Coordinates of C-alpha atoms in Angstrom, one line a residue:
Chain A
M294 CA 29.8 -13.7 31.9
N295 CA 29.0 -11.8 35.1
S296 CA 32.5 -12.4 36.4
R297 CA 33.9 -11.2 33.1
I298 CA 31.9 -8.0 33.4
L299 CA 32.9 -7.5 37.0
S300 CA 36.6 -8.0 36.0
S301 CA 36.3 -5.1 33.6
G302 CA 37.4 -2.6 36.3
N303 CA 34.3 -0.5 35.9
L304 CA 33.4 0.3 39.5
G305 CA 29.9 1.6 38.7
I306 CA 28.8 -1.6 37.1
K307 CA 30.3 -3.6 40.0
R308 CA 28.4 -1.6 42.5
F309 CA 25.2 -1.8 40.6
F310 CA 25.5 -5.6 40.6
A311 CA 25.9 -5.5 44.4
L312 CA 22.8 -3.2 44.8
D313 CA 20.9 -5.5 42.5
N314 CA 21.6 -8.5 44.8
R315 CA 20.8 -6.6 48.0
A316 CA 17.5 -5.3 46.8
Y317 CA 16.0 -8.9 47.1
E318 CA 17.4 -9.6 50.6
K319 CA 15.0 -9.9 53.6
G320 CA 14.0 -6.5 55.1
A321 CA 10.6 -5.1 55.9
L322 CA 9.3 -7.3 53.1
E323 CA 9.9 -11.0 52.9
V324 CA 12.3 -12.4 50.3
K325 CA 9.3 -14.3 48.8
T326 CA 7.4 -11.1 48.2
K327 CA 10.4 -9.4 46.8
E328 CA 11.0 -12.2 44.3
L329 CA 7.3 -11.9 43.2
L330 CA 7.9 -8.2 42.7
G331 CA 11.0 -9.0 40.6
L332 CA 9.0 -11.5 38.6
V333 CA 6.1 -9.1 37.8
A334 CA 8.5 -6.3 37.0
S335 CA 10.5 -8.6 34.6
M336 CA 7.3 -9.8 33.1
V337 CA 5.8 -6.4 32.2
L338 CA 9.2 -5.3 30.9
R339 CA 9.3 -8.6 29.0
C340 CA 12.9 -9.9 29.7
D341 CA 13.0 -13.7 29.5
D342 CA 16.4 -14.1 31.2
C343 CA 15.2 -12.0 34.2
I344 CA 11.9 -14.0 34.3
T345 CA 13.7 -17.4 34.3
Y346 CA 15.8 -16.1 37.2
H347 CA 12.9 -15.0 39.3
V348 CA 10.8 -18.1 38.5
I349 CA 13.6 -20.3 39.9
R350 CA 14.0 -18.0 43.0
C351 CA 10.2 -18.0 43.6
V352 CA 10.1 -21.7 43.6
Q353 CA 13.1 -21.8 46.0
E354 CA 11.3 -19.4 48.3
G355 CA 8.1 -21.6 48.4
V356 CA 5.8 -19.7 46.2
S357 CA 2.8 -22.0 45.5
D358 CA 1.4 -22.5 42.0
D359 CA -1.8 -20.6 42.9
Q360 CA 0.3 -17.6 44.1
F361 CA 2.5 -17.9 41.0
F362 CA -0.5 -17.7 38.6
E363 CA -2.1 -14.8 40.5
A364 CA 1.2 -12.9 40.1
L365 CA 1.3 -13.7 36.4
N366 CA -2.4 -12.6 36.1
I367 CA -1.5 -9.2 37.5
A368 CA 1.4 -9.0 35.0
L369 CA -0.9 -10.0 32.2
I370 CA -3.6 -7.4 33.2
V371 CA -1.0 -4.6 33.6
G372 CA 1.2 -5.5 30.7
G373 CA -1.4 -6.9 28.2
S374 CA -1.4 -9.7 25.7
I375 CA 2.1 -8.7 24.6
T376 CA 3.3 -10.5 27.8
I377 CA 1.6 -13.8 26.8
P378 CA 4.7 -15.4 25.0
H379 CA 6.7 -14.6 28.2
I380 CA 4.0 -16.1 30.4
R381 CA 4.2 -19.3 28.4
R382 CA 7.9 -19.5 28.9
A383 CA 7.5 -18.7 32.6
V384 CA 5.1 -21.5 33.1
E385 CA 7.3 -23.8 31.1
K386 CA 10.2 -22.9 33.5
L387 CA 7.9 -23.4 36.5
D388 CA 6.9 -26.9 35.3
Q389 CA 10.6 -27.8 34.9
C390 CA 11.3 -26.5 38.5
R391 CA 8.4 -28.6 39.9
A392 CA 9.6 -31.7 38.0
N393 CA 13.1 -31.1 39.5
Q394 CA 11.6 -30.8 43.0
R395 CA 9.7 -34.1 42.6
N396 CA 12.8 -35.9 41.3
K397 CA 14.7 -34.7 44.4
E398 CA 12.1 -35.9 46.7
H399 CA 12.4 -39.5 45.3
Chain B
M814 CA -14.5 9.1 32.7
N815 CA -14.5 5.3 33.5
S816 CA -18.4 5.3 33.5
R817 CA -18.3 7.2 30.2
I818 CA -16.0 4.5 28.8
L819 CA -18.2 1.7 30.2
S820 CA -21.3 3.3 28.7
S821 CA -19.8 3.1 25.2
G822 CA -21.3 -0.3 24.7
N823 CA -17.9 -2.0 23.9
L824 CA -18.2 -5.3 25.8
G825 CA -14.5 -6.1 25.5
I826 CA -13.4 -2.9 27.3
K827 CA -16.1 -3.5 30.0
R828 CA -14.9 -7.0 30.7
F829 CA -11.3 -5.9 30.8
F830 CA -12.2 -3.4 33.5
A831 CA -13.9 -6.1 35.5
L832 CA -10.8 -8.4 35.1
D833 CA -8.6 -5.6 36.2
N834 CA -10.5 -5.1 39.5
R835 CA -10.6 -8.9 40.2
A836 CA -6.9 -9.3 39.7
Y837 CA -6.2 -7.4 42.9
E838 CA -8.8 -9.2 45.1
K839 CA -7.7 -11.6 47.9
G840 CA -6.7 -15.1 46.7
A841 CA -3.7 -17.2 47.3
L842 CA -1.8 -13.9 47.6
E843 CA -2.8 -11.2 50.1
V844 CA -4.4 -7.9 48.8
K845 CA -1.4 -6.1 50.2
T846 CA 1.1 -8.1 48.2
K847 CA -1.0 -7.7 45.1
E848 CA -1.1 -3.9 45.5
L849 CA 2.7 -3.9 45.9
L850 CA 2.9 -6.0 42.6
G851 CA 0.7 -3.4 40.9
L852 CA 2.8 -0.6 42.3
V853 CA 6.1 -2.0 41.0
A854 CA 4.7 -2.9 37.6
S855 CA 3.3 0.6 37.2
M856 CA 6.6 2.1 38.3
V857 CA 8.8 0.2 35.9
L858 CA 6.2 0.9 33.1
R859 CA 6.2 4.5 34.3
C860 CA 2.5 5.4 34.5
D861 CA 1.9 8.1 37.1
D862 CA -1.9 7.7 37.2
C863 CA -1.4 4.0 37.9
I864 CA 1.3 4.7 40.5
T865 CA -0.9 7.2 42.4
Y866 CA -3.7 4.6 42.5
H867 CA -1.5 1.8 43.8
V868 CA 0.1 4.2 46.4
I869 CA -3.3 5.0 47.8
R870 CA -4.3 1.3 47.9
C871 CA -1.0 0.3 49.5
V872 CA -1.5 2.8 52.3
Q873 CA -5.1 1.5 52.8
E874 CA -3.8 -2.0 53.0
G875 CA -1.4 -1.1 55.7
V876 CA 1.9 -1.1 53.8
S877 CA 4.6 0.4 56.1
D878 CA 7.0 3.1 54.9
D879 CA 9.9 0.7 55.1
Q880 CA 8.0 -1.9 53.0
F881 CA 7.0 0.9 50.6
F882 CA 10.6 2.0 50.0
E883 CA 11.8 -1.5 49.6
A884 CA 9.3 -2.0 46.8
L885 CA 10.4 1.3 45.3
N886 CA 14.0 0.2 45.5
I887 CA 13.3 -2.9 43.5
A888 CA 11.5 -0.8 40.9
L889 CA 14.4 1.5 40.8
I890 CA 17.0 -1.3 40.4
V891 CA 14.9 -3.2 37.7
G892 CA 13.8 -0.1 35.9
G893 CA 16.8 2.3 36.3
S894 CA 17.1 6.0 36.9
I895 CA 14.4 6.7 34.3
T896 CA 12.0 5.7 37.1
I897 CA 13.4 8.4 39.5
P898 CA 10.8 11.2 38.5
H899 CA 8.0 8.7 39.2
I900 CA 9.6 7.6 42.5
R901 CA 9.6 11.3 43.5
R902 CA 5.9 11.6 42.7
A903 CA 5.1 8.3 44.4
V904 CA 6.8 9.5 47.6
E905 CA 5.0 12.9 47.4
K906 CA 1.7 11.0 47.2
L907 CA 2.8 8.7 50.1
D908 CA 3.5 11.8 52.2
Q909 CA 0.0 13.2 51.4
C910 CA -1.6 9.9 52.4
R911 CA 0.3 9.8 55.7
A912 CA -0.8 13.4 56.4
N913 CA -4.4 12.5 55.7
Q914 CA -4.1 9.5 58.0
R915 CA -2.7 11.7 60.8
N916 CA -5.5 14.3 60.3
K917 CA -8.1 11.6 60.6
E918 CA -6.6 10.3 63.9
H919 CA -7.0 13.8 65.5
Chain C
M407 CA 1.4 -24.4 26.3
N408 CA -1.8 -22.3 26.1
S409 CA -3.9 -25.3 27.2
R410 CA -1.4 -25.8 30.1
I411 CA -1.9 -22.2 31.2
L412 CA -5.7 -22.4 30.9
S413 CA -5.7 -25.6 33.0
S414 CA -4.0 -23.8 35.8
G415 CA -7.3 -22.9 37.3
N416 CA -6.6 -19.1 37.2
L417 CA -9.9 -17.7 36.0
G418 CA -8.5 -14.2 35.4
I419 CA -6.0 -15.5 32.9
K420 CA -8.6 -17.7 31.2
R421 CA -10.9 -14.8 30.8
F422 CA -8.1 -12.6 29.4
F423 CA -7.4 -15.2 26.8
A424 CA -11.1 -15.2 25.8
L425 CA -11.1 -11.4 25.6
D426 CA -7.9 -11.5 23.5
N427 CA -9.6 -13.7 20.9
R428 CA -12.8 -11.7 20.8
A429 CA -11.0 -8.4 20.2
Y430 CA -10.1 -9.4 16.7
E431 CA -13.6 -10.7 15.7
K432 CA -15.6 -8.9 13.1
G433 CA -17.5 -5.9 14.4
A434 CA -17.7 -2.3 13.3
L435 CA -14.2 -2.9 11.9
E436 CA -13.3 -5.7 9.5
V437 CA -11.2 -8.6 10.7
K438 CA -8.5 -7.6 8.2
T439 CA -8.3 -4.1 9.7
K440 CA -8.1 -5.5 13.2
E441 CA -5.3 -7.9 12.3
L442 CA -3.4 -5.0 10.8
L443 CA -3.9 -3.1 14.1
G444 CA -2.6 -6.2 16.1
L445 CA 0.4 -6.4 13.7
V446 CA 1.4 -2.7 14.1
A447 CA 0.8 -2.8 17.9
S448 CA 3.0 -6.0 18.1
M449 CA 5.7 -4.3 15.9
V450 CA 6.0 -1.1 17.9
L451 CA 6.1 -3.2 21.2
R452 CA 8.6 -5.5 19.4
C453 CA 7.2 -8.9 20.2
D454 CA 8.3 -11.5 17.6
D455 CA 5.9 -14.2 18.6
C456 CA 2.9 -11.8 18.4
I457 CA 4.2 -10.4 15.0
T458 CA 4.4 -13.9 13.6
Y459 CA 0.9 -14.7 14.7
H460 CA -0.5 -11.5 13.1
V461 CA 1.5 -11.9 9.9
I462 CA -0.1 -15.3 9.4
R463 CA -3.6 -13.9 10.2
C464 CA -3.1 -10.9 7.9
V465 CA -2.2 -13.3 5.0
Q466 CA -5.3 -15.4 5.8
E467 CA -7.4 -12.3 5.7
G468 CA -6.2 -11.3 2.3
V469 CA -3.9 -8.4 3.1
S470 CA -1.9 -7.6 0.0
D471 CA 1.9 -7.1 -0.1
D472 CA 1.5 -3.4 -0.6
Q473 CA -0.9 -3.1 2.2
F474 CA 1.4 -5.1 4.4
F475 CA 4.4 -2.9 3.7
E476 CA 2.4 0.3 4.3
A477 CA 1.4 -1.0 7.7
L478 CA 5.1 -1.9 8.4
N479 CA 6.1 1.5 7.3
I480 CA 3.8 3.1 9.8
A481 CA 5.2 0.8 12.5
L482 CA 8.8 1.8 11.4
I483 CA 8.0 5.6 11.5
V484 CA 6.2 5.4 14.8
G485 CA 8.6 3.0 16.5
G486 CA 11.9 3.9 14.9
S487 CA 14.9 1.9 13.7
I488 CA 14.7 -0.3 16.8
T489 CA 11.9 -2.1 15.0
I490 CA 14.0 -3.0 12.0
P491 CA 15.1 -6.4 13.2
H492 CA 11.4 -7.3 13.8
I493 CA 10.5 -5.9 10.3
R494 CA 13.1 -8.3 8.9
R495 CA 11.5 -11.2 10.6
A496 CA 8.0 -10.1 9.7
V497 CA 9.0 -10.0 6.0
E498 CA 10.7 -13.4 6.3
K499 CA 7.5 -14.8 7.7
L500 CA 5.4 -13.1 5.0
D501 CA 7.6 -14.7 2.3
Q502 CA 7.1 -18.1 3.9
C503 CA 3.3 -17.6 3.9
R504 CA 3.3 -16.5 0.3
A505 CA 5.4 -19.6 -0.7
N506 CA 2.9 -21.8 1.2
Q507 CA 0.1 -20.1 -0.7
R508 CA 1.7 -20.8 -4.1
N509 CA 2.4 -24.4 -3.2
K510 CA -1.3 -24.9 -2.3
E511 CA -2.4 -23.5 -5.6
H512 CA -0.4 -26.1 -7.5
Chain D
M162 CA 7.7 24.4 17.6
N163 CA 7.8 22.1 14.5
S164 CA 8.9 25.1 12.4
R165 CA 11.5 25.9 15.0
I166 CA 12.9 22.4 14.7
L167 CA 12.7 22.4 10.9
S168 CA 14.6 25.7 10.9
S169 CA 17.5 24.1 12.8
G170 CA 19.2 23.1 9.6
N171 CA 19.4 19.4 10.6
L172 CA 18.5 17.7 7.3
G173 CA 17.9 14.3 8.9
I174 CA 15.1 15.6 11.2
K175 CA 13.5 17.5 8.4
R176 CA 13.4 14.5 6.2
F177 CA 12.0 12.3 9.0
F178 CA 9.1 14.8 9.5
A179 CA 8.4 14.5 5.7
L180 CA 8.4 10.7 5.9
D181 CA 6.2 10.8 9.0
N182 CA 3.5 12.8 7.0
R183 CA 3.7 10.6 4.0
A184 CA 3.3 7.4 5.9
Y185 CA -0.4 8.3 6.5
E186 CA -1.2 9.3 3.0
K187 CA -3.6 7.2 0.8
G188 CA -2.0 4.2 -0.8
A189 CA -2.9 0.5 -0.8
L190 CA -4.5 1.2 2.6
E191 CA -7.1 3.9 3.1
V192 CA -6.2 7.0 5.2
K193 CA -8.8 6.0 7.7
T194 CA -7.1 2.6 8.3
K195 CA -3.7 4.3 8.5
E196 CA -5.0 6.8 11.1
L197 CA -6.4 3.8 13.2
L198 CA -3.0 2.1 12.9
G199 CA -1.3 5.4 14.1
L200 CA -3.8 5.6 17.0
V201 CA -3.3 2.1 18.2
A202 CA 0.5 2.4 17.9
S203 CA 0.4 5.6 19.9
M204 CA -1.8 4.0 22.5
V205 CA 0.3 1.0 23.2
L206 CA 3.4 3.2 23.3
R207 CA 1.4 5.6 25.5
C208 CA 2.1 9.0 24.0
D209 CA -0.8 11.4 24.7
D210 CA 0.3 14.1 22.2
C211 CA 0.4 11.4 19.5
I212 CA -3.0 10.0 20.6
T213 CA -4.6 13.4 20.6
Y214 CA -3.4 14.0 17.0
H215 CA -4.7 10.6 15.7
V216 CA -8.0 10.9 17.5
I217 CA -8.6 14.3 15.7
R218 CA -7.5 12.8 12.4
C219 CA -9.7 9.6 12.9
V220 CA -12.8 11.8 13.5
Q221 CA -11.9 13.9 10.3
E222 CA -11.7 10.6 8.3
G223 CA -15.1 9.5 9.5
V224 CA -14.2 6.8 12.0
S225 CA -17.5 5.9 13.8
D226 CA -17.7 5.6 17.7
D227 CA -18.0 1.8 17.5
Q228 CA -15.0 1.6 15.2
F229 CA -13.1 3.9 17.5
F230 CA -13.8 1.8 20.6
E231 CA -13.0 -1.5 18.9
A232 CA -9.6 0.0 18.0
L233 CA -9.2 1.2 21.7
N234 CA -10.1 -2.3 22.8
I235 CA -7.3 -3.9 20.7
A236 CA -4.9 -1.4 22.2
L237 CA -6.1 -2.2 25.7
I238 CA -5.8 -5.9 25.2
V239 CA -2.4 -5.7 23.6
G240 CA -1.0 -3.0 25.9
G241 CA -2.8 -3.8 29.2
S242 CA -4.3 -1.8 31.9
I243 CA -1.3 0.6 31.8
T244 CA -3.0 2.1 28.7
I245 CA -6.2 2.9 30.7
P246 CA -5.3 6.5 31.6
H247 CA -4.5 7.2 27.9
I248 CA -7.8 5.6 26.9
R249 CA -9.6 8.0 29.2
R250 CA -7.9 11.0 27.6
A251 CA -8.5 9.6 24.1
V252 CA -12.3 9.3 24.9
E253 CA -12.3 12.7 26.4
K254 CA -10.8 14.1 23.2
L255 CA -13.2 12.1 21.1
D256 CA -16.1 13.6 23.0
Q257 CA -14.7 17.1 22.4
C258 CA -14.4 16.4 18.7
R259 CA -18.0 15.1 18.5
A260 CA -19.2 18.2 20.4
N261 CA -17.4 20.4 17.8
Q262 CA -18.9 18.5 15.0
R263 CA -22.5 19.0 16.4
N264 CA -21.8 22.7 16.9
K265 CA -20.7 23.1 13.2
E266 CA -23.9 21.3 12.0
H267 CA -26.0 23.9 13.7
Chain E
M1062 CA 16.9 -9.4 4.2
N1063 CA 17.5 -5.6 3.9
S1064 CA 17.8 -5.9 0.1
R1065 CA 14.5 -7.9 0.1
I1066 CA 12.8 -5.2 2.1
L1067 CA 14.2 -2.4 -0.1
S1068 CA 13.0 -4.3 -3.2
S1069 CA 9.4 -4.2 -1.8
G1070 CA 8.8 -1.0 -3.6
N1071 CA 7.7 0.9 -0.4
L1072 CA 9.4 4.2 -0.8
G1073 CA 8.9 5.2 2.9
I1074 CA 10.8 2.3 4.2
K1075 CA 13.6 2.8 1.6
R1076 CA 14.0 6.4 2.6
F1077 CA 13.9 5.6 6.4
F1078 CA 16.8 3.2 5.8
A1079 CA 18.8 5.9 4.1
L1080 CA 18.1 8.4 6.9
D1081 CA 19.2 5.7 9.4
N1082 CA 22.5 5.3 7.7
R1083 CA 23.1 9.1 7.4
A1084 CA 22.4 9.7 11.1
Y1085 CA 25.6 8.1 12.1
E1086 CA 27.9 9.9 9.5
K1087 CA 30.4 12.5 10.6
G1088 CA 29.0 15.9 11.3
A1089 CA 29.3 18.2 14.3
L1090 CA 29.7 15.1 16.3
E1091 CA 32.3 12.4 15.6
V1092 CA 31.3 9.1 14.2
K1093 CA 32.7 7.4 17.4
T1094 CA 30.4 9.5 19.6
K1095 CA 27.4 8.8 17.3
E1096 CA 28.1 5.0 17.5
L1097 CA 28.2 5.3 21.3
L1098 CA 24.9 7.1 21.2
G1099 CA 23.4 4.4 19.0
L1100 CA 24.8 1.7 21.4
V1101 CA 23.3 3.3 24.5
A1102 CA 20.0 3.9 22.8
S1103 CA 19.8 0.3 21.7
M1104 CA 20.9 -0.9 25.1
V1105 CA 18.1 0.9 27.0
L1106 CA 15.5 -0.1 24.4
R1107 CA 17.0 -3.6 24.7
C1108 CA 17.4 -4.7 21.0
D1109 CA 20.2 -7.3 20.7
D1110 CA 20.5 -7.1 17.0
C1111 CA 21.0 -3.3 17.2
I1112 CA 23.5 -3.7 20.1
T1113 CA 25.6 -6.2 18.1
Y1114 CA 25.7 -3.8 15.1
H1115 CA 26.8 -0.8 17.3
V1116 CA 29.4 -2.9 19.3
I1117 CA 31.0 -3.8 16.0
R1118 CA 30.9 -0.2 14.8
C1119 CA 32.3 1.1 18.1
V1120 CA 35.3 -1.3 17.8
Q1121 CA 35.9 -0.2 14.2
E1122 CA 35.8 3.4 15.3
G1123 CA 38.5 2.8 18.0
V1124 CA 36.3 2.9 21.2
S1125 CA 38.5 1.7 24.0
D1126 CA 37.4 -0.9 26.6
D1127 CA 37.2 1.7 29.3
Q1128 CA 35.1 3.9 27.1
F1129 CA 32.9 1.0 26.2
F1130 CA 32.2 0.0 29.8
E1131 CA 31.5 3.6 30.8
A1132 CA 28.9 3.8 28.1
L1133 CA 27.4 0.5 29.2
N1134 CA 27.4 1.8 32.8
I1135 CA 25.3 4.8 31.7
A1136 CA 22.9 2.4 29.9
L1137 CA 22.7 0.2 33.0
I1138 CA 22.1 3.2 35.3
V1139 CA 19.4 4.7 33.0
G1140 CA 17.8 1.4 32.0
G1141 CA 18.2 -0.7 35.1
S1142 CA 18.9 -4.3 35.8
I1143 CA 16.6 -5.3 33.0
T1144 CA 19.5 -4.4 30.6
I1145 CA 21.9 -6.8 32.3
P1146 CA 21.3 -9.7 29.9
H1147 CA 21.9 -7.4 27.0
I1148 CA 25.1 -6.1 28.7
R1149 CA 26.3 -9.7 28.9
R1150 CA 25.7 -10.2 25.2
A1151 CA 27.3 -6.8 24.3
V1152 CA 30.5 -7.8 26.3
E1153 CA 30.5 -11.2 24.7
K1154 CA 30.4 -9.6 21.3
L1155 CA 33.1 -7.1 22.3
D1156 CA 35.4 -9.9 23.4
Q1157 CA 34.9 -11.6 20.0
C1158 CA 35.7 -8.4 18.2
R1159 CA 38.9 -7.9 20.3
A1160 CA 39.9 -11.5 19.5
N1161 CA 39.4 -10.9 15.8
Q1162 CA 41.5 -7.8 16.1
R1163 CA 44.3 -9.7 17.8
N1164 CA 44.2 -12.4 15.1
K1165 CA 44.5 -9.9 12.3
E1166 CA 47.6 -8.3 13.9
H1167 CA 49.4 -11.6 13.8
Chain F
M1248 CA 12.1 15.7 47.0
N1249 CA 15.4 14.0 46.4
S1250 CA 16.5 14.9 50.0
R1251 CA 13.1 13.5 51.3
I1252 CA 13.8 10.2 49.4
L1253 CA 17.3 10.0 50.7
S1254 CA 16.1 10.6 54.3
S1255 CA 13.8 7.6 54.1
G1256 CA 16.6 5.4 55.4
N1257 CA 16.5 3.0 52.4
L1258 CA 20.2 2.4 51.8
G1259 CA 19.6 0.8 48.3
I1260 CA 18.0 3.9 46.9
K1261 CA 20.6 6.2 48.5
R1262 CA 23.4 4.2 46.9
F1263 CA 21.7 4.1 43.5
F1264 CA 21.5 7.9 43.5
A1265 CA 25.2 8.1 44.2
L1266 CA 25.9 5.7 41.4
D1267 CA 23.7 7.7 39.1
N1268 CA 25.8 10.9 39.8
R1269 CA 29.1 9.1 39.4
A1270 CA 28.1 7.6 36.0
Y1271 CA 28.4 11.0 34.3
E1272 CA 31.7 12.1 35.9
K1273 CA 34.8 12.4 33.7
G1274 CA 36.5 9.1 33.0
A1275 CA 37.7 7.5 29.7
L1276 CA 34.8 9.4 28.1
E1277 CA 34.4 13.2 28.5
V1278 CA 31.5 14.6 30.6
K1279 CA 30.1 16.1 27.4
T1280 CA 29.9 12.8 25.7
K1281 CA 28.3 11.2 28.7
E1282 CA 25.7 13.9 29.0
L1283 CA 24.8 13.4 25.3
L1284 CA 24.5 9.6 26.1
G1285 CA 22.2 10.5 29.0
L1286 CA 20.2 12.8 26.7
V1287 CA 19.7 10.2 23.9
A1288 CA 18.9 7.4 26.4
S1289 CA 16.3 9.7 28.1
M1290 CA 14.8 10.7 24.8
V1291 CA 14.3 7.1 23.5
L1292 CA 12.8 6.1 26.8
R1293 CA 10.7 9.3 26.7
C1294 CA 11.2 10.8 30.1
D1295 CA 10.7 14.6 30.0
D1296 CA 12.2 15.3 33.4
C1297 CA 15.3 13.4 32.5
I1298 CA 15.5 15.1 29.1
T1299 CA 15.3 18.6 30.7
Y1300 CA 18.1 17.7 33.2
H1301 CA 20.4 16.5 30.4
V1302 CA 19.6 19.4 28.1
I1303 CA 20.7 21.8 30.9
R1304 CA 23.8 19.8 31.5
C1305 CA 24.7 19.5 27.8
V1306 CA 24.5 23.3 27.5
Q1307 CA 26.7 23.7 30.6
E1308 CA 29.3 21.4 29.0
G1309 CA 29.4 23.4 25.8
V1310 CA 27.4 21.2 23.4
S1311 CA 26.8 23.3 20.3
D1312 CA 23.4 23.5 18.6
D1313 CA 24.5 21.4 15.7
Q1314 CA 25.8 18.7 18.0
F1315 CA 22.6 18.8 19.9
F1316 CA 20.4 18.4 16.9
E1317 CA 22.6 15.5 15.6
A1318 CA 22.1 13.7 18.9
L1319 CA 18.3 14.4 18.7
N1320 CA 18.3 13.1 15.2
I1321 CA 19.8 9.8 16.4
A1322 CA 17.2 9.6 19.1
L1323 CA 14.5 10.3 16.5
I1324 CA 15.8 7.6 14.1
V1325 CA 16.2 5.0 16.8
G1326 CA 13.1 5.8 18.8
G1327 CA 10.7 6.9 16.0
S1328 CA 8.0 9.6 15.7
I1329 CA 6.8 8.8 19.2
T1330 CA 9.8 10.8 20.4
I1331 CA 8.7 13.9 18.5
P1332 CA 6.7 15.6 21.4
H1333 CA 9.8 15.1 23.6
I1334 CA 12.1 16.5 20.9
R1335 CA 9.8 19.6 20.8
R1336 CA 10.1 20.0 24.6
A1337 CA 13.9 19.5 24.5
V1338 CA 14.3 22.2 21.8
E1339 CA 12.1 24.5 23.8
K1340 CA 14.4 23.9 26.9
L1341 CA 17.5 24.4 24.7
D1342 CA 16.1 27.8 23.5
Q1343 CA 15.5 28.8 27.1
C1344 CA 19.1 27.9 28.1
R1345 CA 20.5 29.8 25.1
A1346 CA 18.4 32.9 26.1
N1347 CA 19.7 32.6 29.6
Q1348 CA 23.3 32.4 28.3
R1349 CA 22.8 35.5 26.2
N1350 CA 21.3 37.4 29.1
K1351 CA 24.3 36.5 31.3
E1352 CA 26.7 37.8 28.7
H1353 CA 25.1 41.3 28.8

């Protein structure tokens, strides 16, 4: 669907998508830190698609379970109980990613 | 005003305030990373008082200007132009903190 | 999934979940009033999982249909037409709960 | 400013304002409960003007301090630490209202 | 489900639904402009049901693809990357509507 | 403060600001329509600085009072009574702009 949107000819949307990608590239902050920032921002704004994306990226960048839950805890404190359903789905996704990692190691 | 609220006798609020403090203490993630998470969460939820608090804490934890602006950029991308007035006030606060740091060094 | 999250070892999240439960216990306000507060808060923040939970609890606490719709009306006025899809789902859940109640009486 | 807006000739806005007033009138729920619903909804949506209005109305309807803080606690749990600056201002307003009440009794 | 809600006897909700319909009727602004306003408001508040409704109405009112994507671009800029999943679904719906239009022409 | 932010050297933020400006330029939609879209988006997301900016721009683009209030009415219906304090401030700004216009004509 992204390629469909990019093919619409709207230059603003195309450039926004490029900026979105670049924001998470290595700079003065590590990619891992940036993905945690993206995860917590997505969590307090309660967007499941965005959360899923950043969970996968956090796992790829080597975020440990303890680091992951500390980030979720900050999102929970800042955003309140309204984030709990999203935390459930984030942890479900984390468990899937970990299972995939274990399968690949075998 | 915090002490007024804590003196209200409401145990739930008192415990929430304690959890809020603990969420940013050193754990598997560094304090500096946690303060950046708090900053970006406050920015996308657009709470100036919370932003001010986390800007001060980020400066205390040694966040560099480049790191600071990369975090703001993620908040801007995730949260959109609606965050721009808050970014302005965050940068104003950052500049004040830096001026204070320079004064102390002399 | 809650037990999975609680087993993560993150004490902050665990304690938040405890505070969340206690907030709705009887105190100076009745449980029924507190569940209506939870329902309206969930409605204006537009979280279907939270709404479903509080609809079930409101029915258990004896909220009448008229009281339920008056609470929904306040949520609709405060939160606007953006809440309408959630109001639809809340009423669908209410009707299910009422059907379950009727089945139990027979 | 409300009368200025109502004099604009826009019938939709005029009728909305009328619906807004009626939503808090006595019905199957007491006015007091409805004002608490308005307070918590305003708190989680973080609108200081709306909070101030409902704090004043809650005091007029005889909400006790304990009831008030229990309602704030639910808002804090549902909405998270991002509501804390608004809770501070709500309690400040509550204290003003109580001081006014004491002055009138003398 | 709307007729179920309207049959609840709650006059406030009934009148709100009437105001909601009237807000998009032709006045000093064209219906087409009003539907675009509804679309962008729904997009930045991220309500898929509302977005779907306004996409269908925009197509009915003769909004062109270029106009549609320019409105989405404003929503994306104002609301940020958190709107991207909703933009995907809006474009998917647009494509369905265009396919339906082509089928009718044959 | 914008020039201060742009001088920070963060390319992402700089490019975002450029995209933000371009989003409101004439294209398939008129500038006037785009400013109304920006106004309603800012209203439902409740950002006074953004509202002020778009009110001024709407007046510059020749939006009539009736058109202005119809757009506000849509924001009010979609976003609910929580937008009312922002509607008040928008109308206050509109009245200032109209007074300025009248002064210039003399």
